[in-house]
PDB file of C-alpha atoms in Angstrom:
ATOM      1  CA  ASP A  59     -10.085 -10.857   5.038  1.00  0.00           C
ATOM      2  CA  SER A  60      -7.363  -8.493   6.656  1.00  0.00           C
ATOM      3  CA  GLY A  61      -9.303  -7.592   9.614  1.00  0.00           C
ATOM      4  CA  VAL A  62      -9.385  -3.628   8.563  1.00  0.00           C
ATOM      5  CA  THR A  63     -12.893  -2.560   7.777  1.00  0.00           C
ATOM      6  CA  GLN A  64     -13.698   0.705   5.932  1.00  0.00           C
ATOM      7  CA  THR A  65     -16.868   2.518   5.262  1.00  0.00           C
ATOM      8  CA  PRO A  66     -18.608   3.142   2.905  1.00  0.00           C
ATOM      9  CA  LYS A  67     -17.481   0.920   0.198  1.00  0.00           C
ATOM     10  CA  HIS A  68     -18.642   3.359  -2.635  1.00  0.00           C
ATOM     11  CA  LEU A  69     -19.185   7.093  -2.406  1.00  0.00           C
ATOM     12  CA  ILE A  70     -20.766   9.138  -5.229  1.00  0.00           C
ATOM     13  CA  THR A  71     -20.993  13.186  -4.411  1.00  0.00           C
ATOM     14  CA  ALA A  72     -20.803  16.174  -6.381  1.00  0.00           C
ATOM     15  CA  THR A  73     -17.853  19.014  -6.497  1.00  0.00           C
ATOM     16  CA  GLY A  74     -17.785  21.249  -3.638  1.00  0.00           C
ATOM     17  CA  GLN A  75     -19.037  18.823  -1.223  1.00  0.00           C
ATOM     18  CA  ARG A  76     -17.327  17.477   1.848  1.00  0.00           C
ATOM     19  CA  VAL A  77     -17.072  13.655   2.590  1.00  0.00           C
ATOM     20  CA  THR A  78     -15.859  11.492   5.750  1.00  0.00           C
ATOM     21  CA  LEU A  79     -14.483   8.170   5.290  1.00  0.00           C
ATOM     22  CA  ARG A  80     -14.259   5.807   8.167  1.00  0.00           C
ATOM     23  CA  CYS A  81     -11.639   3.094   8.822  1.00  0.00           C
ATOM     24  CA  SER A  82     -11.526   0.516  11.449  1.00  0.00           C
ATOM     25  CA  PRO A  83      -8.063  -0.996  12.184  1.00  0.00           C
ATOM     26  CA  ARG A  84      -7.291  -4.538  13.297  1.00  0.00           C
ATOM     27  CA  SER A  85      -7.948  -5.413  16.657  1.00  0.00           C
ATOM     28  CA  GLY A  86      -4.559  -4.591  18.520  1.00  0.00           C
ATOM     29  CA  ASP A  87      -3.180  -2.438  16.074  1.00  0.00           C
ATOM     30  CA  LEU A  88      -1.990   1.261  17.161  1.00  0.00           C
ATOM     31  CA  SER A  89      -1.113   2.746  13.915  1.00  0.00           C
ATOM     32  CA  VAL A  90      -3.447   3.587  11.056  1.00  0.00           C
ATOM     33  CA  TYR A  91      -2.406   4.849   7.487  1.00  0.00           C
ATOM     34  CA  TRP A  92      -4.462   6.476   4.566  1.00  0.00           C
ATOM     35  CA  TYR A  93      -3.368   5.879   0.946  1.00  0.00           C
ATOM     36  CA  GLN A  94      -4.704   7.172  -2.214  1.00  0.00           C
ATOM     37  CA  GLN A  95      -5.131   5.242  -5.288  1.00  0.00           C
ATOM     38  CA  SER A  96      -5.973   6.921  -8.570  1.00  0.00           C
ATOM     39  CA  LEU A  97      -4.869   6.201 -12.237  1.00  0.00           C
ATOM     40  CA  ASP A  98      -2.793   9.367 -12.548  1.00  0.00           C
ATOM     41  CA  GLN A  99      -0.636   9.286  -9.195  1.00  0.00           C
ATOM     42  CA  GLY A 100      -0.777   5.333  -8.391  1.00  0.00           C
ATOM     43  CA  LEU A 101      -0.621   4.478  -4.697  1.00  0.00           C
ATOM     44  CA  GLN A 102       0.578   7.414  -2.416  1.00  0.00           C
ATOM     45  CA  PHE A 103       0.848   7.915   1.140  1.00  0.00           C
ATOM     46  CA  LEU A 104      -1.524  10.622   2.578  1.00  0.00           C
ATOM     47  CA  ILE A 105      -1.067  10.668   6.337  1.00  0.00           C
ATOM     48  CA  GLN A 106      -0.107   8.459   9.359  1.00  0.00           C
ATOM     49  CA  TYR A 107      -1.661   8.220  12.917  1.00  0.00           C
ATOM     50  CA  TYR A 108      -0.398   6.354  15.951  1.00  0.00           C
ATOM     51  CA  ASN A 109      -2.543   6.101  19.269  1.00  0.00           C
ATOM     52  CA  GLY A 110      -4.381   9.235  18.459  1.00  0.00           C
ATOM     53  CA  GLU A 111      -1.657  11.323  17.448  1.00  0.00           C
ATOM     54  CA  GLU A 112      -0.295  12.307  13.654  1.00  0.00           C
ATOM     55  CA  ARG A 113       2.814  10.935  13.044  1.00  0.00           C
ATOM     56  CA  ALA A 114       3.724  11.469   9.216  1.00  0.00           C
ATOM     57  CA  LYS A 115       2.182  13.484   6.498  1.00  0.00           C
ATOM     58  CA  GLY A 116       2.548  12.749   2.761  1.00  0.00           C
ATOM     59  CA  ASN A 117       1.109  14.228  -0.148  1.00  0.00           C
ATOM     60  CA  ILE A 118      -2.004  15.156   1.459  1.00  0.00           C
ATOM     61  CA  LEU A 119      -3.855  18.362   0.436  1.00  0.00           C
ATOM     62  CA  GLU A 120      -4.658  21.146   2.533  1.00  0.00           C
ATOM     63  CA  ARG A 121      -8.360  20.174   1.758  1.00  0.00           C
ATOM     64  CA  PHE A 122      -8.062  16.814   3.659  1.00  0.00           C
ATOM     65  CA  SER A 123      -7.769  15.904   7.244  1.00  0.00           C
ATOM     66  CA  ALA A 124      -8.106  12.994   9.325  1.00  0.00           C
ATOM     67  CA  GLN A 125      -8.114  12.173  13.020  1.00  0.00           C
ATOM     68  CA  GLN A 126      -7.466   9.131  14.838  1.00  0.00           C
ATOM     69  CA  PHE A 127     -10.191   8.562  17.720  1.00  0.00           C
ATOM     70  CA  PRO A 128      -9.473   7.071  21.376  1.00  0.00           C
ATOM     71  CA  ASP A 129     -11.316   3.735  20.287  1.00  0.00           C
ATOM     72  CA  LEU A 130      -8.124   3.610  17.438  1.00  0.00           C
ATOM     73  CA  HIS A 131     -10.812   4.243  14.487  1.00  0.00           C
ATOM     74  CA  SER A 132      -9.734   6.594  11.832  1.00  0.00           C
ATOM     75  CA  GLU A 133     -11.691   9.197   9.862  1.00  0.00           C
ATOM     76  CA  LEU A 134     -10.400  11.129   6.617  1.00  0.00           C
ATOM     77  CA  ASN A 135     -12.144  14.059   5.986  1.00  0.00           C
ATOM     78  CA  LEU A 136     -12.461  15.491   2.041  1.00  0.00           C
ATOM     79  CA  SER A 137     -13.718  19.044   1.612  1.00  0.00           C
ATOM     80  CA  SER A 138     -14.106  21.028  -1.137  1.00  0.00           C
ATOM     81  CA  LEU A 139     -13.972  18.025  -3.504  1.00  0.00           C
ATOM     82  CA  GLU A 140     -12.715  18.217  -7.219  1.00  0.00           C
ATOM     83  CA  LEU A 141     -13.143  15.991  -9.978  1.00  0.00           C
ATOM     84  CA  GLY A 142      -9.619  15.213  -9.588  1.00  0.00           C
ATOM     85  CA  ASP A 143     -10.284  13.735  -5.893  1.00  0.00           C
ATOM     86  CA  SER A 144     -12.042  10.647  -7.427  1.00  0.00           C
ATOM     87  CA  ALA A 145     -10.011   7.566  -6.337  1.00  0.00           C
ATOM     88  CA  LEU A 146      -9.950   4.442  -4.372  1.00  0.00           C
ATOM     89  CA  TYR A 147      -9.117   5.692  -0.808  1.00  0.00           C
ATOM     90  CA  PHE A 148      -7.293   2.751   1.267  1.00  0.00           C
ATOM     91  CA  CYS A 149      -6.805   2.396   5.191  1.00  0.00           C
ATOM     92  CA  ALA A 150      -3.966   0.359   6.610  1.00  0.00           C
ATOM     93  CA  SER A 151      -3.232  -0.482  10.175  1.00  0.00           C
ATOM     94  CA  SER A 152      -0.256  -2.036  11.682  1.00  0.00           C
ATOM     95  CA  VAL A 153       0.420  -2.916  15.308  1.00  0.00           C
ATOM     96  CA  ALA A 154       2.924   0.073  16.197  1.00  0.00           C
ATOM     97  CA  TRP A 155       4.995   3.147  14.378  1.00  0.00           C
ATOM     98  CA  VAL A 156       8.210   1.311  14.646  1.00  0.00           C
ATOM     99  CA  GLY A 157       8.597  -1.027  11.521  1.00  0.00           C
ATOM    100  CA  PRO A 158       8.906  -3.279   9.996  1.00  0.00           C
ATOM    101  CA  ASP A 159       5.365  -4.163  10.865  1.00  0.00           C
ATOM    102  CA  THR A 160       3.160  -5.423   8.091  1.00  0.00           C
ATOM    103  CA  GLN A 161       0.610  -2.911   6.955  1.00  0.00           C
ATOM    104  CA  TYR A 162      -2.809  -4.591   6.571  1.00  0.00           C
ATOM    105  CA  PHE A 163      -4.934  -2.809   3.937  1.00  0.00           C
ATOM    106  CA  GLY A 164      -8.830  -2.366   4.155  1.00  0.00           C
ATOM    107  CA  PRO A 165     -11.090  -2.952   1.067  1.00  0.00           C
ATOM    108  CA  GLY A 166     -11.018   0.627   0.122  1.00  0.00           C
ATOM    109  CA  THR A 167     -13.476   3.407  -0.360  1.00  0.00           C
ATOM    110  CA  ARG A 168     -14.168   4.472  -4.011  1.00  0.00           C
ATOM    111  CA  LEU A 169     -15.027   7.713  -4.253  1.00  0.00           C
ATOM    112  CA  THR A 170     -16.298   9.191  -7.232  1.00  0.00           C
ATOM    113  CA  VAL A 171     -16.656  13.011  -7.373  1.00  0.00           C
ATOM    114  CA  LEU A 172     -19.145  14.439 -10.463  1.00  0.00           C
TER     115      LEU A 172
ATOM    116  CA  ALA B  18      13.449  10.877  -1.492  1.00  0.00           C
ATOM    117  CA  GLN B  19      12.814   7.134  -2.027  1.00  0.00           C
ATOM    118  CA  SER B  20      11.324   5.571  -5.339  1.00  0.00           C
ATOM    119  CA  VAL B  21      10.343   2.415  -6.789  1.00  0.00           C
ATOM    120  CA  THR B  22      10.526   1.318 -10.451  1.00  0.00           C
ATOM    121  CA  GLN B  23       8.370  -1.631 -11.461  1.00  0.00           C
ATOM    122  CA  LEU B  24       9.727  -2.298 -14.960  1.00  0.00           C
ATOM    123  CA  GLY B  25       6.560  -3.274 -17.185  1.00  0.00           C
ATOM    124  CA  SER B  26       3.347  -1.883 -16.544  1.00  0.00           C
ATOM    125  CA  HIS B  27       1.746  -5.650 -18.114  1.00  0.00           C
ATOM    126  CA  VAL B  28       3.207  -8.926 -18.039  1.00  0.00           C
ATOM    127  CA  SER B  29       1.662 -11.709 -19.608  1.00  0.00           C
ATOM    128  CA  VAL B  30       2.685 -15.238 -19.095  1.00  0.00           C
ATOM    129  CA  SER B  31       1.246 -18.729 -20.069  1.00  0.00           C
ATOM    130  CA  GLU B  32      -0.153 -21.127 -17.141  1.00  0.00           C
ATOM    131  CA  GLY B  33       2.779 -22.998 -15.856  1.00  0.00           C
ATOM    132  CA  ALA B  34       5.492 -20.631 -16.988  1.00  0.00           C
ATOM    133  CA  LEU B  35       7.804 -18.614 -14.949  1.00  0.00           C
ATOM    134  CA  VAL B  36       6.603 -15.706 -13.523  1.00  0.00           C
ATOM    135  CA  LEU B  37       9.259 -12.683 -13.022  1.00  0.00           C
ATOM    136  CA  LEU B  38       7.992  -8.984 -11.880  1.00  0.00           C
ATOM    137  CA  ARG B  39      10.723  -6.580 -11.753  1.00  0.00           C
ATOM    138  CA  CYS B  40      11.305  -4.080  -9.137  1.00  0.00           C
ATOM    139  CA  ASN B  41      14.110  -1.600  -8.795  1.00  0.00           C
ATOM    140  CA  TYR B  42      14.376   0.889  -5.815  1.00  0.00           C
ATOM    141  CA  SER B  43      16.269   3.969  -4.629  1.00  0.00           C
ATOM    142  CA  SER B  44      17.142   4.775  -1.279  1.00  0.00           C
ATOM    143  CA  SER B  45      19.497   6.414   1.081  1.00  0.00           C
ATOM    144  CA  VAL B  46      19.431   3.938   3.769  1.00  0.00           C
ATOM    145  CA  PRO B  47      19.169   0.409   3.748  1.00  0.00           C
ATOM    146  CA  PRO B  48      15.536  -0.274   2.956  1.00  0.00           C
ATOM    147  CA  TYR B  49      12.443  -2.328   4.086  1.00  0.00           C
ATOM    148  CA  LEU B  50      10.785  -3.646   1.138  1.00  0.00           C
ATOM    149  CA  PHE B  51       7.750  -5.141   0.244  1.00  0.00           C
ATOM    150  CA  TRP B  52       5.804  -6.925  -2.364  1.00  0.00           C
ATOM    151  CA  TYR B  53       2.001  -6.656  -2.336  1.00  0.00           C
ATOM    152  CA  VAL B  54      -0.638  -8.123  -4.649  1.00  0.00           C
ATOM    153  CA  GLN B  55      -4.245  -6.681  -5.511  1.00  0.00           C
ATOM    154  CA  TYR B  56      -7.088  -8.606  -7.009  1.00  0.00           C
ATOM    155  CA  PRO B  57     -10.097  -6.828  -8.644  1.00  0.00           C
ATOM    156  CA  ASN B  58     -11.889  -4.833  -6.462  1.00  0.00           C
ATOM    157  CA  GLN B  59     -10.103  -5.698  -3.197  1.00  0.00           C
ATOM    158  CA  GLY B  60      -7.357  -4.128  -1.100  1.00  0.00           C
ATOM    159  CA  LEU B  61      -3.644  -4.869  -1.133  1.00  0.00           C
ATOM    160  CA  GLN B  62      -2.277  -8.140   0.587  1.00  0.00           C
ATOM    161  CA  LEU B  63       1.062  -8.733   1.800  1.00  0.00           C
ATOM    162  CA  LEU B  64       2.590 -11.213  -0.567  1.00  0.00           C
ATOM    163  CA  LEU B  65       6.337 -11.104   1.058  1.00  0.00           C
ATOM    164  CA  LYS B  66       8.691  -8.690   2.794  1.00  0.00           C
ATOM    165  CA  TYR B  67      12.364  -8.110   3.434  1.00  0.00           C
ATOM    166  CA  THR B  68      13.766  -6.668   6.506  1.00  0.00           C
ATOM    167  CA  THR B  69      17.022  -7.962   7.239  1.00  0.00           C
ATOM    168  CA  GLY B  70      19.164 -11.236   7.127  1.00  0.00           C
ATOM    169  CA  ALA B  71      18.597 -13.537   4.400  1.00  0.00           C
ATOM    170  CA  THR B  72      18.006 -12.135   0.983  1.00  0.00           C
ATOM    171  CA  LEU B  73      16.249 -14.569  -0.394  1.00  0.00           C
ATOM    172  CA  VAL B  74      12.440 -14.317   0.959  1.00  0.00           C
ATOM    173  CA  LYS B  75       9.658 -16.558   0.603  1.00  0.00           C
ATOM    174  CA  GLY B  76       6.084 -15.500   0.714  1.00  0.00           C
ATOM    175  CA  ILE B  77       2.555 -16.795   0.405  1.00  0.00           C
ATOM    176  CA  ASN B  78       1.084 -18.485  -2.827  1.00  0.00           C
ATOM    177  CA  GLY B  79       4.611 -19.956  -4.094  1.00  0.00           C
ATOM    178  CA  PHE B  80       6.283 -16.386  -4.389  1.00  0.00           C
ATOM    179  CA  GLU B  81       9.593 -15.719  -3.469  1.00  0.00           C
ATOM    180  CA  ALA B  82      11.873 -12.317  -4.197  1.00  0.00           C
ATOM    181  CA  GLU B  83      15.303 -11.752  -3.673  1.00  0.00           C
ATOM    182  CA  PHE B  84      16.889  -8.625  -2.227  1.00  0.00           C
ATOM    183  CA  LYS B  85      20.108  -8.100  -4.236  1.00  0.00           C
ATOM    184  CA  LYS B  86      21.886  -4.513  -2.832  1.00  0.00           C
ATOM    185  CA  SER B  87      24.551  -4.607  -5.546  1.00  0.00           C
ATOM    186  CA  GLU B  88      21.710  -4.218  -8.068  1.00  0.00           C
ATOM    187  CA  THR B  89      18.922  -2.177  -5.711  1.00  0.00           C
ATOM    188  CA  SER B  90      16.834  -4.865  -6.933  1.00  0.00           C
ATOM    189  CA  PHE B  91      14.122  -6.916  -5.315  1.00  0.00           C
ATOM    190  CA  HIS B  92      12.319  -8.851  -8.182  1.00  0.00           C
ATOM    191  CA  LEU B  93       9.380 -11.305  -7.541  1.00  0.00           C
ATOM    192  CA  THR B  94       9.593 -14.603  -8.965  1.00  0.00           C
ATOM    193  CA  LYS B  95       7.341 -17.578  -9.207  1.00  0.00           C
ATOM    194  CA  PRO B  96       8.264 -21.085 -10.776  1.00  0.00           C
ATOM    195  CA  SER B  97       4.850 -21.576 -12.377  1.00  0.00           C
ATOM    196  CA  ALA B  98       2.001 -19.556 -12.917  1.00  0.00           C
ATOM    197  CA  HIS B  99      -1.502 -20.497 -12.006  1.00  0.00           C
ATOM    198  CA  MET B 100      -4.529 -18.837 -13.372  1.00  0.00           C
ATOM    199  CA  SER B 101      -5.605 -17.639 -10.077  1.00  0.00           C
ATOM    200  CA  ASP B 102      -2.114 -15.532  -9.957  1.00  0.00           C
ATOM    201  CA  ALA B 103      -3.918 -13.134 -12.210  1.00  0.00           C
ATOM    202  CA  ALA B 104      -3.736  -9.746 -10.439  1.00  0.00           C
ATOM    203  CA  GLU B 105      -2.066  -6.590  -9.974  1.00  0.00           C
ATOM    204  CA  TYR B 106       1.076  -6.471  -8.177  1.00  0.00           C
ATOM    205  CA  PHE B 107       2.921  -3.951  -6.470  1.00  0.00           C
ATOM    206  CA  CYS B 108       6.512  -3.219  -4.878  1.00  0.00           C
ATOM    207  CA  ALA B 109       6.965  -1.116  -2.245  1.00  0.00           C
ATOM    208  CA  VAL B 110       9.528   0.256  -0.227  1.00  0.00           C
ATOM    209  CA  SER B 111       9.529   1.843   3.490  1.00  0.00           C
ATOM    210  CA  ASP B 112      12.546   3.452   5.075  1.00  0.00           C
ATOM    211  CA  HIS B 113      13.650   3.335   8.587  1.00  0.00           C
ATOM    212  CA  TYR B 114      15.739   5.500  10.859  1.00  0.00           C
ATOM    213  CA  SER B 115      16.985   5.013  14.495  1.00  0.00           C
ATOM    214  CA  GLY B 116      14.188   6.310  16.520  1.00  0.00           C
ATOM    215  CA  GLY B 117      12.125   7.259  13.522  1.00  0.00           C
ATOM    216  CA  SER B 118       8.590   7.327  13.322  1.00  0.00           C
ATOM    217  CA  ASN B 119       7.841   7.090   9.725  1.00  0.00           C
ATOM    218  CA  TYR B 120       7.001   3.727   8.298  1.00  0.00           C
ATOM    219  CA  LYS B 121       4.922   4.980   5.310  1.00  0.00           C
ATOM    220  CA  LEU B 122       5.124   2.699   1.909  1.00  0.00           C
ATOM    221  CA  THR B 123       6.367   4.261  -1.416  1.00  0.00           C
ATOM    222  CA  PHE B 124       4.904   2.172  -3.922  1.00  0.00           C
ATOM    223  CA  GLY B 125       5.936   1.546  -7.354  1.00  0.00           C
ATOM    224  CA  LYS B 126       3.159   1.886 -10.350  1.00  0.00           C
ATOM    225  CA  GLY B 127       2.400  -1.701 -10.505  1.00  0.00           C
ATOM    226  CA  THR B 128       2.529  -4.296 -12.655  1.00  0.00           C
ATOM    227  CA  LEU B 129      -0.585  -6.278 -14.003  1.00  0.00           C
ATOM    228  CA  LEU B 130      -0.028  -9.876 -14.531  1.00  0.00           C
ATOM    229  CA  THR B 131      -2.093 -11.582 -17.002  1.00  0.00           C
ATOM    230  CA  VAL B 132      -2.226 -15.885 -17.126  1.00  0.00           C
ATOM    231  CA  ASN B 133      -3.241 -17.281 -20.153  1.00  0.00           C
ATOM    232  CA  PRO B 134      -4.531 -20.693 -20.272  1.00  0.00           C
TER     233      PRO B 134
END
């Protein structure tokens, strides 16, 4: 158990819908990262937050957004969902935004878009 | 841009045999390098990481990796495979800049390790 929690574990929805994925980092970790794992693209970095502020953006679509709240939990919002958004979404946390801190991964949320 | 290449999407070994998973990277600056393992239906778990200093890095579960700058490689090895080692293994690189803030991981495509009895 990494100490990073993600809810829900599974999510099934329809095209065009909007979903929110939630992540709680390890106690004491200030930095949260979101990754997408799909068969086509592999594991790809989406976005990073540190202590409530966005720090880095990767291959995140404009239909996707995220935020980190004062209690440090983070939410990834996916809207206007398409079939191709079906994937495993991982959250990872680390102590700080300066490396090389280990990133600890949550168990993931499996999103299925029908 | 950084990239990671894992040679062999699937490696099969016998129990007790040497495990060798290959990873090559490209980076414009000396990188931080990581190996993660993913068991079925689970998240990623760090096996080991290289930052600076000793180029031979020991990790959990008997795995080790050697950073070879001249070959831009960071291959993962284990002398004797166990059935419990069957999983997917990901090599990753993280860049770092003085005063920078982007420590995102760039992952390879992964290598699925099968251990035969």
